[in-house]
Structure formats: structure tokens, C-alpha cells
XYZ file of C-alpha atoms in Angstrom:
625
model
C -21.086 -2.800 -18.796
C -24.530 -1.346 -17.872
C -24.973 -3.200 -15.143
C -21.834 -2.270 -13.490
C -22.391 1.933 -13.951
C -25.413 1.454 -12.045
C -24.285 -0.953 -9.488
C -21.446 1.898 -9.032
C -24.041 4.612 -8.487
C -26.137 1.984 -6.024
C -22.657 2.170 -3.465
C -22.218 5.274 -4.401
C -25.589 6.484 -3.116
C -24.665 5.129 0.291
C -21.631 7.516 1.136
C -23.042 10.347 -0.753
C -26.516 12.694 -0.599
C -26.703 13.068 -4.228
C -29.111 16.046 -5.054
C -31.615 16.160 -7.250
C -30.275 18.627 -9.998
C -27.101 15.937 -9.910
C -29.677 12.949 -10.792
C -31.125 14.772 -13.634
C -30.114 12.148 -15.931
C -32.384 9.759 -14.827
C -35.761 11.656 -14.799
C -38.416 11.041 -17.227
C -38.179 14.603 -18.471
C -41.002 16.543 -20.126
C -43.713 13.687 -20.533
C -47.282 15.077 -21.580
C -48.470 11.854 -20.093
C -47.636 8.906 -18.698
C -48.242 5.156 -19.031
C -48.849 3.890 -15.448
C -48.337 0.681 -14.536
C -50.067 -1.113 -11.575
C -51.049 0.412 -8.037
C -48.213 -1.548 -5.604
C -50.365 -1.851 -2.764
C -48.283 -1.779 1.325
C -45.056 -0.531 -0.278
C -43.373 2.560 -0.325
C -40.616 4.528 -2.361
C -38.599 6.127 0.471
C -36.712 9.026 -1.740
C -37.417 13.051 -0.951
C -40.762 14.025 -2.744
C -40.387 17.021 -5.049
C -44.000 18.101 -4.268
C -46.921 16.549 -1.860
C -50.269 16.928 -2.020
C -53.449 16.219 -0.252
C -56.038 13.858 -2.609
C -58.548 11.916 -1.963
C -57.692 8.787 -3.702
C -54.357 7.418 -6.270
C -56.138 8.833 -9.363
C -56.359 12.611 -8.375
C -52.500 12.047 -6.785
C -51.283 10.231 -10.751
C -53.639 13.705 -12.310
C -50.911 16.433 -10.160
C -48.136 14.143 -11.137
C -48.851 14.125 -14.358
C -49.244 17.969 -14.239
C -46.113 18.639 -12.218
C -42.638 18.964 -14.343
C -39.760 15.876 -13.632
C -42.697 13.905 -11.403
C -42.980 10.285 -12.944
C -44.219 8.215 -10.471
C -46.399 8.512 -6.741
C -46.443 7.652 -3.419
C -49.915 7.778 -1.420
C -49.971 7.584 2.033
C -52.588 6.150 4.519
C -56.148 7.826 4.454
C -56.621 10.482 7.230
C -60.143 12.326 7.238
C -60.738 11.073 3.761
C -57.586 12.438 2.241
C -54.175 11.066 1.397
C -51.133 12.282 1.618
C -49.598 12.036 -2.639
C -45.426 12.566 -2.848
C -44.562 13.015 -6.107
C -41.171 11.872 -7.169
C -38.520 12.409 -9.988
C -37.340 8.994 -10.184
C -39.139 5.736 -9.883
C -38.769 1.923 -7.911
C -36.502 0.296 -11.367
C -33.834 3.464 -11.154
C -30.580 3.043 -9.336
C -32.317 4.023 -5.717
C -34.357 0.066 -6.128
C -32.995 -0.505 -2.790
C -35.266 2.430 -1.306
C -38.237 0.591 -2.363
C -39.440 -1.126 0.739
C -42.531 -2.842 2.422
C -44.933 -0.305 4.323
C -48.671 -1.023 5.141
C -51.020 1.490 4.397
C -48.911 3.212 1.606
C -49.369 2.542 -2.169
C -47.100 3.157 -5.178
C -47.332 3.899 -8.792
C -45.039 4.583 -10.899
C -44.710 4.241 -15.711
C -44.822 0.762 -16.983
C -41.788 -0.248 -17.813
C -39.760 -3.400 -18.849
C -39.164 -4.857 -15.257
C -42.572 -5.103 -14.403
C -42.323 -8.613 -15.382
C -39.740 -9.890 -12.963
C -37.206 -10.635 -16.272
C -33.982 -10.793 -14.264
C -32.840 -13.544 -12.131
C -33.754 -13.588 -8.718
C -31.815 -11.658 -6.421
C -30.441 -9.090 -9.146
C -32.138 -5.738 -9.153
C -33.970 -4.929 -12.913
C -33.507 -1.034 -13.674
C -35.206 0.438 -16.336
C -34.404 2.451 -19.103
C -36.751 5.044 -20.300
C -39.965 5.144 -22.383
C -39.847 1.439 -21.780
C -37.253 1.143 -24.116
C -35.568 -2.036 -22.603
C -33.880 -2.779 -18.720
C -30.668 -3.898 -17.110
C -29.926 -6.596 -14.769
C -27.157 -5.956 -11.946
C -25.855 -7.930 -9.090
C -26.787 -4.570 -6.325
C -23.761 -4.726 -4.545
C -21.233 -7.588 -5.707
C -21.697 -9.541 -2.753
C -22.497 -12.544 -1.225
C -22.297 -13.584 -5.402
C -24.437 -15.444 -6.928
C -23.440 -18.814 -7.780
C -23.277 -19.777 -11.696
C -24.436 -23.598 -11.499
C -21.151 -25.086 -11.794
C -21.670 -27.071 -7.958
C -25.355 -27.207 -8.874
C -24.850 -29.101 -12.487
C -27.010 -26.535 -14.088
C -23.985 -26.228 -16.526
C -24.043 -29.514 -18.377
C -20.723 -31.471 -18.327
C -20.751 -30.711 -22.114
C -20.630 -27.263 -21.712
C -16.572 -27.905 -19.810
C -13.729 -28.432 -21.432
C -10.028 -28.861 -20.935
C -6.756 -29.161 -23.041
C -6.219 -32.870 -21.696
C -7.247 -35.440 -18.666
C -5.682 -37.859 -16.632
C -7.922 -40.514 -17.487
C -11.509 -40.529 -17.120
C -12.161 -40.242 -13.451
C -10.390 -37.198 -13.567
C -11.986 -35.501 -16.732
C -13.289 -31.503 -17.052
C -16.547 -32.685 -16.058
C -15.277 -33.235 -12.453
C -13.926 -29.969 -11.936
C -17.058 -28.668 -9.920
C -17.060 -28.258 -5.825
C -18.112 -31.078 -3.680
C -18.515 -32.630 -6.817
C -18.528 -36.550 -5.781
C -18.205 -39.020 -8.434
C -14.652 -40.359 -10.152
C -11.643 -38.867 -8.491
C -13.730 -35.718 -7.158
C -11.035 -33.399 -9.640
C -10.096 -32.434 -12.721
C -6.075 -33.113 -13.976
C -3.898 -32.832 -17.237
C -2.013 -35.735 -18.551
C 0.913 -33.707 -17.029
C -0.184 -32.906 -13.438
C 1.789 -30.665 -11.580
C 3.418 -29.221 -14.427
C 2.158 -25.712 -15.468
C 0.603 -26.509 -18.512
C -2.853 -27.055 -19.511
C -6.272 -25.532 -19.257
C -10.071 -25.962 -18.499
C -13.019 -24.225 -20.427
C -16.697 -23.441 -19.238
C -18.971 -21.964 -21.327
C -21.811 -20.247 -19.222
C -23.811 -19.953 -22.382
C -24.539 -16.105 -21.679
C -22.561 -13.236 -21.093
C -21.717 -13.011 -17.515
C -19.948 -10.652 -14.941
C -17.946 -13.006 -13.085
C -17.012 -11.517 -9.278
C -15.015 -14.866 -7.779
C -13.255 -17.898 -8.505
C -13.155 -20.928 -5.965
C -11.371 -23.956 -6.335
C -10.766 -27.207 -3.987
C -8.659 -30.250 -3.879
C -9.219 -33.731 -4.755
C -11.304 -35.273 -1.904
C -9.178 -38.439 -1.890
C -6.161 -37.110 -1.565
C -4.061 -33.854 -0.204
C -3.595 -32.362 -4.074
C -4.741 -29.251 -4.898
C -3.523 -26.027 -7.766
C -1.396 -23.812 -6.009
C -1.636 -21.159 -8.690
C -4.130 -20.534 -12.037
C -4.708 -17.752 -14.135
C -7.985 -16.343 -15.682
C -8.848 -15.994 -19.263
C -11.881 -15.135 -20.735
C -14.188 -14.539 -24.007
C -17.045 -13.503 -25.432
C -17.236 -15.536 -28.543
C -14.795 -18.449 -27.394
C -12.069 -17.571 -29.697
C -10.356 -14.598 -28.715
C -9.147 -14.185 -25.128
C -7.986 -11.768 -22.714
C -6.567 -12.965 -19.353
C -7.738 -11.336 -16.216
C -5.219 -8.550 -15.367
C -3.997 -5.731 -12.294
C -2.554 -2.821 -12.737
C -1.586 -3.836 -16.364
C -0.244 -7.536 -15.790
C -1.875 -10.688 -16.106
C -3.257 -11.512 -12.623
C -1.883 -15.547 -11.122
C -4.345 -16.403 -8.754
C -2.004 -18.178 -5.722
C -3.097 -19.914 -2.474
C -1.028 -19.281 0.337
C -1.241 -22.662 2.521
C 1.410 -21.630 4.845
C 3.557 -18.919 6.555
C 6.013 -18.868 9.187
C 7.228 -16.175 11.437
C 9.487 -16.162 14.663
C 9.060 -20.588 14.624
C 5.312 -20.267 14.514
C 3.522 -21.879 11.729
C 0.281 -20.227 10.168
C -1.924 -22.688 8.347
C -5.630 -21.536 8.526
C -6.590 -19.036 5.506
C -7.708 -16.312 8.700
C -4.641 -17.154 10.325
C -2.483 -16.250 7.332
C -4.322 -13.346 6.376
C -4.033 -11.553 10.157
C 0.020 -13.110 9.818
C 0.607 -11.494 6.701
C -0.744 -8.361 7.963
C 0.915 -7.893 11.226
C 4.297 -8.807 9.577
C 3.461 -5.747 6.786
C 2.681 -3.414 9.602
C 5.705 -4.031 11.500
C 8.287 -3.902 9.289
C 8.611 -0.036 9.299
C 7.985 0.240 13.061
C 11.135 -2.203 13.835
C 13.453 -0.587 12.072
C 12.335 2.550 13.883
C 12.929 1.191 17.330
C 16.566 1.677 17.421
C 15.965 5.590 16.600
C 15.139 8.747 19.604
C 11.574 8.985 19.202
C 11.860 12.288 19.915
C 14.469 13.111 17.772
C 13.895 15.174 14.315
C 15.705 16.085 11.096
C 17.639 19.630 10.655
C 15.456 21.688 9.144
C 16.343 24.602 6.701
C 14.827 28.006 6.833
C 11.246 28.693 5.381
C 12.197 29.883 1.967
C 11.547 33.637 1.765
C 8.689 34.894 -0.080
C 7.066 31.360 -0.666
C 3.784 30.253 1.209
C 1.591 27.522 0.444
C -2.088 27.391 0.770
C -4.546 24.885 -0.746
C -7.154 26.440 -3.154
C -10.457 24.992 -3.741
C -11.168 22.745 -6.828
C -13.251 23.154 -9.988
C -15.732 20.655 -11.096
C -13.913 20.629 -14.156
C -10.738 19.272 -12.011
C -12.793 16.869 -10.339
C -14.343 15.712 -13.610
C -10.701 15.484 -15.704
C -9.687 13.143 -12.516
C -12.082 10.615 -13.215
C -11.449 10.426 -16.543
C -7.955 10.316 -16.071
C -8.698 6.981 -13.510
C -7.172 3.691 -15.128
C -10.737 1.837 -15.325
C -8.738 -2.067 -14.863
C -7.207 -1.024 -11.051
C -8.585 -2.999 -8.485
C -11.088 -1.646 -5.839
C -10.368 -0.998 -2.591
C -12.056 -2.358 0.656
C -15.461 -0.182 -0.282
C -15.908 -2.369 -3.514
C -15.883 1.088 -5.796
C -13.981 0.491 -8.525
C -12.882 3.010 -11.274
C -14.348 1.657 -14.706
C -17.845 2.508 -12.212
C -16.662 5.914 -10.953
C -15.303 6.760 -14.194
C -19.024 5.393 -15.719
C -21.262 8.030 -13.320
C -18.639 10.848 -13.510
C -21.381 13.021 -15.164
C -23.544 12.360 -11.622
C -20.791 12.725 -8.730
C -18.524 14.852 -10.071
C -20.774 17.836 -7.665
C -20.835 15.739 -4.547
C -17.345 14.862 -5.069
C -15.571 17.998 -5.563
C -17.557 19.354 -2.684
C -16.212 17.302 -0.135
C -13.023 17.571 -1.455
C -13.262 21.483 -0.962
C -14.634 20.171 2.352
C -11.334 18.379 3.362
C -9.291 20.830 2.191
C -10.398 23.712 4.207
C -11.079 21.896 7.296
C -8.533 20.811 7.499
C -8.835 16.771 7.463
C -8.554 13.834 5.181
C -12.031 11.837 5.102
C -11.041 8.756 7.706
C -13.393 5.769 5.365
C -10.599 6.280 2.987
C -7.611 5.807 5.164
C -8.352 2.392 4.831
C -6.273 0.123 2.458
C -6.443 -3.224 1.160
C -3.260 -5.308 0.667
C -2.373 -8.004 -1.611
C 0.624 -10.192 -0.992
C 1.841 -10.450 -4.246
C 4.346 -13.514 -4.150
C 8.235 -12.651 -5.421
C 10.485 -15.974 -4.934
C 11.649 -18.345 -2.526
C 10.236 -20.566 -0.034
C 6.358 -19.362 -0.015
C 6.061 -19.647 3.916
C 8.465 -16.974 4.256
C 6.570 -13.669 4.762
C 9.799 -11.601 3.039
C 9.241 -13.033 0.139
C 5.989 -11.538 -0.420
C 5.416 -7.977 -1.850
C 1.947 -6.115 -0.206
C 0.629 -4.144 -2.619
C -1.620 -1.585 -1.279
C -4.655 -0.503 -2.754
C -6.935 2.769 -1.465
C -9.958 3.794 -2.450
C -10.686 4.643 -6.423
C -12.477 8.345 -4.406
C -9.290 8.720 -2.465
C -7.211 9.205 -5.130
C -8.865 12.153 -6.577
C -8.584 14.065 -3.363
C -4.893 13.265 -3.585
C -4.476 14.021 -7.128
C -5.980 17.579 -6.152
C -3.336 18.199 -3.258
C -0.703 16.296 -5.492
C -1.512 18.661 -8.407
C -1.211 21.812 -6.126
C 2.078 21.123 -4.031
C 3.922 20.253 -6.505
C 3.286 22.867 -8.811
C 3.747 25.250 -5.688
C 7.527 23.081 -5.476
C 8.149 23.560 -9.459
C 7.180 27.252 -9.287
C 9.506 28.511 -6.308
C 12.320 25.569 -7.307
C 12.244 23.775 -4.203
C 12.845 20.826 -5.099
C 16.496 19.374 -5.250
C 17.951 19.587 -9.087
C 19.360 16.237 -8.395
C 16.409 14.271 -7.467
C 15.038 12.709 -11.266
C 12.001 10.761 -9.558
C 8.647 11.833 -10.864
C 9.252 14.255 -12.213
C 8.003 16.251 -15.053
C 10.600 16.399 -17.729
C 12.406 13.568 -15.998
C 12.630 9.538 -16.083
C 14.664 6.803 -14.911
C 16.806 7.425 -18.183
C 17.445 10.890 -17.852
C 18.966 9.799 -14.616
C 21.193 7.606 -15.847
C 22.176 10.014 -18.477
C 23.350 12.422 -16.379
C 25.275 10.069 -13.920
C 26.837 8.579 -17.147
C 27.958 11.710 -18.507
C 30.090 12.776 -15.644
C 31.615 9.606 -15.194
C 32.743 9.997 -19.297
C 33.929 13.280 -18.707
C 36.165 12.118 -16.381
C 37.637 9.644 -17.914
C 37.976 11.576 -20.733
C 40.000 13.937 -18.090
C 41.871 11.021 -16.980
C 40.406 10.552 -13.639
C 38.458 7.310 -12.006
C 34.925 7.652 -10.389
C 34.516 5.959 -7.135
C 30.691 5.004 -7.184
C 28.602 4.200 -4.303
C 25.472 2.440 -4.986
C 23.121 3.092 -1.576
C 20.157 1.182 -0.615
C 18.191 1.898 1.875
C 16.010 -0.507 3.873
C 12.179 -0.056 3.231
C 12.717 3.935 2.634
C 8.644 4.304 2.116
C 7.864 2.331 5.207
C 9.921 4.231 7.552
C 9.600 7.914 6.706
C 8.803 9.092 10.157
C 6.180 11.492 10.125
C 6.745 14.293 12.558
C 10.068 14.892 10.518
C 7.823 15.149 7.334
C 5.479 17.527 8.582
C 8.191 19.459 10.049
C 9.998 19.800 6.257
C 6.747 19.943 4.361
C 6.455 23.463 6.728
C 9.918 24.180 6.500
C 8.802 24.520 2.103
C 6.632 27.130 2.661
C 2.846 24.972 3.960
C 0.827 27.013 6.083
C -1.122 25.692 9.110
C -4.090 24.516 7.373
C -1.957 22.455 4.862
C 0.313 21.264 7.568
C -2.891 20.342 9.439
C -4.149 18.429 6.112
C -1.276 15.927 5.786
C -0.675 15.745 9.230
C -4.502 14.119 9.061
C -3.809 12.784 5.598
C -0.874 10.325 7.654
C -2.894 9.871 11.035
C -4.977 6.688 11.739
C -4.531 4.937 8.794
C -5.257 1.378 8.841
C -4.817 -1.851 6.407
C -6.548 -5.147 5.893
C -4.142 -8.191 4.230
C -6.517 -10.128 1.909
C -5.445 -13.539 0.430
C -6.971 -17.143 0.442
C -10.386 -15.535 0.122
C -10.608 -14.034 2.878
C -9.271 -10.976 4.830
C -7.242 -10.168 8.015
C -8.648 -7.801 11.006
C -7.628 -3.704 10.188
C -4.407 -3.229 11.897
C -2.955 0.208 12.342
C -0.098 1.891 10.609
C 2.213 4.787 12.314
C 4.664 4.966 9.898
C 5.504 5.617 6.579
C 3.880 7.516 3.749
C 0.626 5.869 1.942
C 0.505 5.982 -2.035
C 2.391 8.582 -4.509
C 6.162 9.541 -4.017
C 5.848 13.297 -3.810
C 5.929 12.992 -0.016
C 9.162 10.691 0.077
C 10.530 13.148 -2.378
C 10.185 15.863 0.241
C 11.073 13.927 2.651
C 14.786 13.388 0.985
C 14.829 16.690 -0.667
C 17.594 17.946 1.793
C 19.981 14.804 1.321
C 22.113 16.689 -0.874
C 22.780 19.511 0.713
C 24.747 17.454 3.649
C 27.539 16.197 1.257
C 30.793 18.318 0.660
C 32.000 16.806 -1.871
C 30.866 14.075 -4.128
C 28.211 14.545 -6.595
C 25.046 12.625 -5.810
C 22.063 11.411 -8.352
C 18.458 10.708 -7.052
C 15.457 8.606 -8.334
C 13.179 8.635 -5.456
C 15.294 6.258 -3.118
C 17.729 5.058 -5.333
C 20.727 7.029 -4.564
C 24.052 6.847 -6.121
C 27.389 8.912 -4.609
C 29.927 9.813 -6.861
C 33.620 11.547 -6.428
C 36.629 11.388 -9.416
C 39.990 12.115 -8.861
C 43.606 11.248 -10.289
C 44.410 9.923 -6.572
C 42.551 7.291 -5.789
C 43.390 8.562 -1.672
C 41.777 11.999 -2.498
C 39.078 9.547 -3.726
C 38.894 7.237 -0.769
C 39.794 10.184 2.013
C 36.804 12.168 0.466
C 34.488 9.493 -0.084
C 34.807 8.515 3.104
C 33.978 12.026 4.689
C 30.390 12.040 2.500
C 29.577 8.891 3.334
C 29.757 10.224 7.181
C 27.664 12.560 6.192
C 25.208 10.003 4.716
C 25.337 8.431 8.355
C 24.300 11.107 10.334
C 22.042 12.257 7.955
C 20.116 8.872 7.951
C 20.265 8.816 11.744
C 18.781 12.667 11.771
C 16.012 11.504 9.410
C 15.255 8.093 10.925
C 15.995 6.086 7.751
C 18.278 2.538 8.041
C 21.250 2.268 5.112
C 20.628 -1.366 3.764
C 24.951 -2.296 3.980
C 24.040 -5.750 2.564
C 22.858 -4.258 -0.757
C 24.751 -1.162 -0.836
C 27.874 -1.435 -3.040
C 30.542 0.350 -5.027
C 32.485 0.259 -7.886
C 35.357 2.136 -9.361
C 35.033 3.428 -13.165
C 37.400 4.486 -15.416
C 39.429 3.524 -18.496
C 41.475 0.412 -18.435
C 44.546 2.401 -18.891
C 43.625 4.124 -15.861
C 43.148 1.308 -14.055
C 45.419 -1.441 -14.798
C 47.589 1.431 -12.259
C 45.666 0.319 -9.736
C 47.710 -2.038 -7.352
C 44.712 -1.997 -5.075
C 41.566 -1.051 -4.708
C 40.556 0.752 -0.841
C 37.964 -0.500 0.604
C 35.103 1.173 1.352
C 32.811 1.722 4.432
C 29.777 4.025 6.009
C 29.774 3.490 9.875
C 32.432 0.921 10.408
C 30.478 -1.163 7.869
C 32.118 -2.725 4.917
C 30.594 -2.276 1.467
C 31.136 -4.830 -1.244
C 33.227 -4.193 -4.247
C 31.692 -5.333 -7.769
C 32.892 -4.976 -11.032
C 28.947 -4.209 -12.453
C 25.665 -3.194 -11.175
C 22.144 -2.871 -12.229
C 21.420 0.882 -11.618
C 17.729 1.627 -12.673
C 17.513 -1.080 -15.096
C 21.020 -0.337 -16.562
C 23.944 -2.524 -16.445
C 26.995 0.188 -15.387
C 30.295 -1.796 -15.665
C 34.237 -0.652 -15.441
């Protein structure tokens, strides 16, 4: 785990100019002397000197080292008139900055001797030492290109692979190695093409494995589809490879088709995948007035919102509030090494989130979002039938957390925020939803009335919140200019890359819809209520449920009828598309009640015709009659 804090702090030095009081953790503090190692003759450590001085040789420049506080090792430049130019420097060539240390003639460098001295890590992995020569790390110094771990090579003996069963003996665990070319050129269980079965390695060390690649039989067009990952460190108890708290299946995609055309090439699939994603939203927008926009409410009186800065202490309990096992985004940060360094970046980073919030604009390198298609059912070369989950940068989410933390308190404060919207919200949960919509329906049967229920869905709500009507009703709550200015940048220019197949589509852009976290979707159907006259109306983000009861079931269906109208325009104001085909209704009450019932009215929204059922799945709850 080591490895990977420092390998964090490595990328991390690249997007930030971490100063020196932030590094302080690293410097050989308060040495009386120190144990040089070897003069490094034509190579330089290109980091910001905390002193220089003029010597005339690499023993004087170690002497004012040695006598200047937090210096622990020295750079001396090329002779000029007899004298040298000495830097003295707080950190040294085996620290996180190794990448810094570079080839330049006429400069030497010195620095303590320490563990890495003697090349101990494999090559291409960077050694950083710990202090006092107390022991070192090895770390891969960015994650990529990976190193290999001898499986191709043979470097792990075949007795060091094993599997639950084999076909026969061509096709044993010893075979399961790329371009591997003896027996059948593959590994297979007695059961092949069943999902059962598995294969072992033991790399004989603990490793951080970054990849997984796997290949057909050469002889033949047969190949896994889909695997998962397990692993160990003492080959007995295992924990499979998981995102976002679920075990992770590893699938190939080996074809997709859209409009007739058939994708077969990974690229090909990846750059399908994503320019079906990006459109969705921006079809079902065609058929809507660009320039229209949503009735807007007054500004409510008294209320103004303006962002504040944020505390390091913020910054620092949104790190540690990260979930270290989510997946990192396109800049290879992930949390587990943000969440490792907090103690260093938690200065740079709550600077430039002040930064962005008084600017006002969102940083543009994290606008950028990897998607996975995760696969749901049906026929796998249909491109509906995958679900892109979107992943942002692990530093992203902290700036959001600040303006998430900030808004929505400014919402709870002044009660802006529609009483009958239950979706993240404090206090609230898809049960006390239910609850509530349950409890009228029982009071009116206990009244002896029947609830018409209306069960809406609408088609990719997130996807198609159009964002001049946002803006326009995040103002409308009370956001100054400079906040409106900050989400308005916040939803500009964003931009997605589909990975899959091991490999990753072109960046396409995205004009609609609202990236991660629902508080803007909640704003953005925070007025839905207020358009309906008469039936009662439950919210969970975008799962919306009408409801009217009545002794006549025509005051039912006359009123009913009128709401749903209501619903219409209001969807046509606000640019969202009712999904008719799973929007349906049902009519509760006791049996009593019902068995009266000759005939239940149909009902519609638009001239469309909703289904009748007898049950539904609201929010994980069965509701029946």
C-alpha cells in the first residue's frame, strides 16, 4: 500500500505546485550530520533550491548543507572562475519527485545514503526511500504501460498455475498464457462454456496487479466472454475484485449494432458505444423549441445565495470521507491514493477550490469523464442494453462536495425545496417515501374512497435536463451571478471517453444533462408540484407517482385527467419526454369498494393510453389492490 501513496503523490505533483511547507513530511528534519552517499557525476536534481551558494568544490557545498536547517542533499553546478554554483535542497533523488532527477553534463549530485543506492527494485519501478536508511519502497511511477508479470514469458513455472479442472491435457492451466503455442494454445474446464470453474497463479510475491488480458484458442474462434477476479495473499482467503461495492465481471464486448451497421473492432466499439451515450439525451431534445424555457417563479424574498470559501479542515474531512475502492477516472488518481497524501494536498487543494469558486469557473481537466458500459440483459450487440456508468475525477468530487454542501444547506435553511420530493434527502429515504404514499392511500380506504394511482416514468430524466432552464431556476432560488456563473461553467464543455475491450473511444462532447449527484435534477423538478390542482403527488428524484381518491370514480377520472394535462405541459415547458410505455396506473382500494366497479376508465396524458395493472414495483415495493 506504500507504493501506491507515493505513486499518488508522483501524478499528483504534475497538476499541482506543491510548496515546500506542504512537503514537510518528507524532509530529513534536524540531522546534526549526514551520511552521504556517492558524488552522481552529469546529473542533476531539478527541484527549487532552498539556499545556493558559491564553493569551490562538492565538499565545501555538503559543509553549508550540512549547516543549513531541512537541506539533505546538493546540487553543484559547472565550475565558473573556480567556483560552483551549490543548491541545497529539502528533499533528495529516492523521494516522490525521482522523476526530477535527470541527466545534465557538468552538474553533480549528492545526496544521504540510503537503501536504493543499490538498484534493489526491478527495473523500470522507481525505489523511494524512507528515512535514516531505515528501508525503501518499490512503485510502478505512473501505472502505465504495466509491467508484465512473466506469465507470456514462462518466468512463472507451469507449477506455479492451477485450475479447478481441464479438458484434457492439451488444454491444461499450464496453457493459459498469451501466444502461448504448444497443446491447444488454451486453457478449458471439463465443462466449457458453462460458468463454472477457475484458474490459479501464484506470482510467488505480493504484487499490485494493474490489468488482466486474455485471448482465444489459436485453433479455433473460442474465447471467455466474461471472468471475474479474485485474489489472496496467503492463498486461502479471497476477496474478488470489486466497483463501487459489487464484485466486478470482466466482459468483452465483440459486437454492437446501431442503425444496421455492425461494430466489430475493440476501437470501433468503444467510439460506437460512446456516440450512442452522447446522443441519447440530445434526440429526445430535438422535438423541443430550443429556445423555449420553463416558467419560472419569483426569487424568493429575503434569500440570496453566495458561495463562501472553504476551510482546510473541509477539504481534509472530504478526503477522508472518499470511498478508497471507486474507480479512477481518466487522470489515473484514484481515492485510496488521494485519501493516502491527504496530509500533503489538502493546501493546494482547497486553494484552487477557493480559486474556482470565486472566479467563477469549474477547472476544465475535470470535466472529463470516463464511461463504463456496464452490460444489463438481452442481446449484447444492442447498445440499449448497456448501462454507462460515468466516472469523474476522485479531485472533482471534492470541489462538488463543497458547492453540494453549501446549496443545499442554503435550500434546507430558507425551505426551498418541495416537501414532496423524498430524494436525497436528509431525514429522508426511499422508505419514507413509500410510507407516506401508503398512508394516504389507507386513509382513504379507511374513508371509503379508491385511489387512482399514476405511476410516471420519464425517459432518461438525467440525460435531458436542459441546461439554460436549470440555470434559469437555480437563479430563480436565490444564486447570485457568481454562483450562476459557477454551474453555468460547472455544465459547459464537458466531455466523455467510453472505455471497454481495453481500450478507449475518442472524447466526444456532451450538451445536455446534468453530470454526477442529484441535487441539480432535484432543482430542476422542484416546481413539478406546484402545476397540479388537484391530486397529491410523491417524489424520489424522478420517480413520480400522482395520486387523487374519491367515492366517484368520474370525479376520479375527470380530475385525474386535468393533472395529468398539467403534467404535459409541464414536461413540454421543461424539455423532459413522459416514457407512456412504462408509465402505468392502478386503482386501490378495498375489495368491497371495488367489486362496485363495473369498469374501470381508462386513462391517458396527451392522447396516449396508459396501461392498467393490478401491481407495481414502486421503489422496490410491491403496491397491489
Amino acid at each position: 500500500m506504500s507504493a501506491k501513496v507515493t505513486a499518488g503523490l508522483c501524478i499528483l505533483w504534475q497538476c499541482f505546485h506543491l510548496s515546500r511547507s506542504s512537503i514537510g513530511h518528507m524532509k530529513y528534519l534536524n540531522l546534526k550530520a549526514i551520511n552521504w552517499g556517492l558524488p552522481l557525476a552529469g546529473h542533476k536534481f531539478n527541484v527549487t533550491p532552498i539556499a545556493t551558494s558559491r564553493v569551490t568544490n562538492h565538499i565545501k557545498c555538503m559543509v553549508h548543507c550540512a549547516e543549513t536547517e531541512g537541506c539533505v542533499a546538493i546540487n553543484l553546478g559547472p565550475a565558473q572562475a573556480g567556483e560552483h554554483e551549490c543548491e541545497m535542497l529539502e528533499t533528495t533523488r529516492y523521494s516522490i519527485f525521482n522523476a526530477k532527477f535527470t541527466a545534465k553534463a557538468g552538474w553533480k549530485y549528492v545526496g544521504p545514503k540510503t537503501k536504493c543506492d543499490v538498484n534493489p527494485c526491478r527495473k523500470g519501478f522507481w525505489c523511494i526511500a524512507q528515512e535514516y536508511e531505515t528501508g525503501y519502497t518499490c512503485l510502478d511511477p505512473v501505472g502505465e504501460p504495466c509491467t508484465p508479470l512473466s506469465m507470456e514469458s514462462g518466468k512463472i513455472l507451469d507449477g506455479a498455475i492451477t485450475a479447478s479442472t481441464s479438458y484434457n491435457s492439451a488444454l491444461g492451466p499450464a496453457n493459459a498464457r498469451l501466444n502461448v503455442n504448444r497443446g491447444w494454445c488454451a486453457w478449458t474446464t471439463t465443462n466449457a462454456g458453462q460458468q463454472s470453474g477457475w484458474i490459479q497463479v501464484d506470482l510467488g510475491e505480493i504484487i499490485w496487479v494493474t490489468g488482466v488480458a486474455t485471448q482465444g484458442r489459436c485453433v479455433s474462434p473460442q474465447w471467455v466472454k466474461s471472468y471475474k477476479v479474485s485474489y489472496s495473499t496467503d492463498g486461502q482467503n479471497w476477496k474478488f475484485y470489486d466497483e463501487s461495492g459489487s464484485t466486478k465481471y470482466l466482459t468483452d464486448i465483440s459486437n454492437i449494432e446501431i442503425d444496421g451497421v455492425s461494430f466489430t473492432s475493440a476501437i470501433t466499439i468503444a467510439s460506437a458505444l460512446n456516440s450512442f451515450f452522447v446522443s441519447i439525451g440530445e434526440k429526445l431534445a430535438e422535438k423541443f423549441n430550443p429556445t423555449s424555457s420553463a416558467r419560472n417563479g419569483p426569487t424568493p424574498s429575503g434569500f440570496t445565495f453566495s458561495f463562501e470559501s472553504v476551510t482546510e479542515q473541509f477539504v481534509l474531512n472530504a478526503i477522508n470521507q472518499l470511498k478508497a475502492k471507486k474507480s479512477c477516472g481518466l487522470d489515473k488518481i484514484n481515492a485510496r491514493l488521494v485519501k493516502d497524501a491527504a496530509d500533503v494536498i489538502t493546501p493546494s487543494i482547497t486553494k484552487i477550490i477557493n480559486i474556482s469558486l470565486t472566479t467563477p469557473k469549474f477547472p476544465s481537466a475535470w470535466k472529463n469523464a470516463k464511461v463504463i458500459p456496464v452490460f444489463k440483459h438481452g442481446p449484447k450487440s444492442n447498445p440499449t442494453n448497456y448501462r454507462p456508468i460515468s466516472i469523474l475525477p476522485v479531485l472533482s468530487k471534492i470541489l462538488e462536495r463543497a458547492v453540494y454542501t453549501q446549496f443545499n444547506c442554503f435550500l434546507n435553511n430558507h425551505h426551498l425545496i418541495s416537501p414532496k420530493q423524498y430524494g436525497f434527502r436528509l431525514k429522508s429515504s426511499t422508505i419514507t417515501a413509500v410510507t407516506m404514499f401508503t398512508d394516504k392511500i389507507l386513509q382513504s380506504m379507511d374513508n371509503g374512497k379508491v385511489t387512482r394511482t399514476v405511476f410516471l416514468d420519464f425517459k432518461k430524466a438525467f440525460d435531458t435536463v436542459n441546461h439554460n432552464i436549470l440555470i434559469s431556476k437555480i437563479r430563480a432560488l436565490g444564486a447570485d451571478d457568481n454562483a450562476c456563473l459557477w454551474f453555468t461553467s460547472f455544465l459547459a464543455n464537458r466531455t466523455q471517453v467510453t472505455c471497454c475491450n481495453n481500450t478507449k473511444s475518442d472524447p466526444a462532447s456532451i450538451s445536455i444533462g446534468v453530470a454526477q449527484g442529484p441535487l441539480l435534477f432535484i432543482v430542476y423538478v422542484n416546481d413539478l408540484p406546484k402545476c397540479l390542482k388537484f391530486c397529491d403527488v410523491t417524489l424520489y428524484a424522478d420517480d413520480t407517482v400522482l395520486s387523487f381518491a374519491s367515492s366517484s370514480t368520474d370525479e376520479i377520472q375527470r380530475k385525474m385527467n386535468s393533472d395529468l394535462n398539467c403534467i404535459h405541459n409541464w414536461l413540454l415547458d421543461n424539455q423532459l419526454t413522459l416514457n407512456v410505455e412504462k408509465s402505468k396506473f392502478m386503482l386501490i382500494g378495498c375489495s368491497r369498494r371495488l367489486s362496485k366497479i363495473n369498469s374501470i376508465p381508462y386513462q391517458s396524458i396527451n392522447d396516449s393510453t396508459l396501461a392498467h395493472v393490478q401491481s407495481f414495483l414502486y421503489l422496490g415495493i410491491l403496491v397491489n389492490r
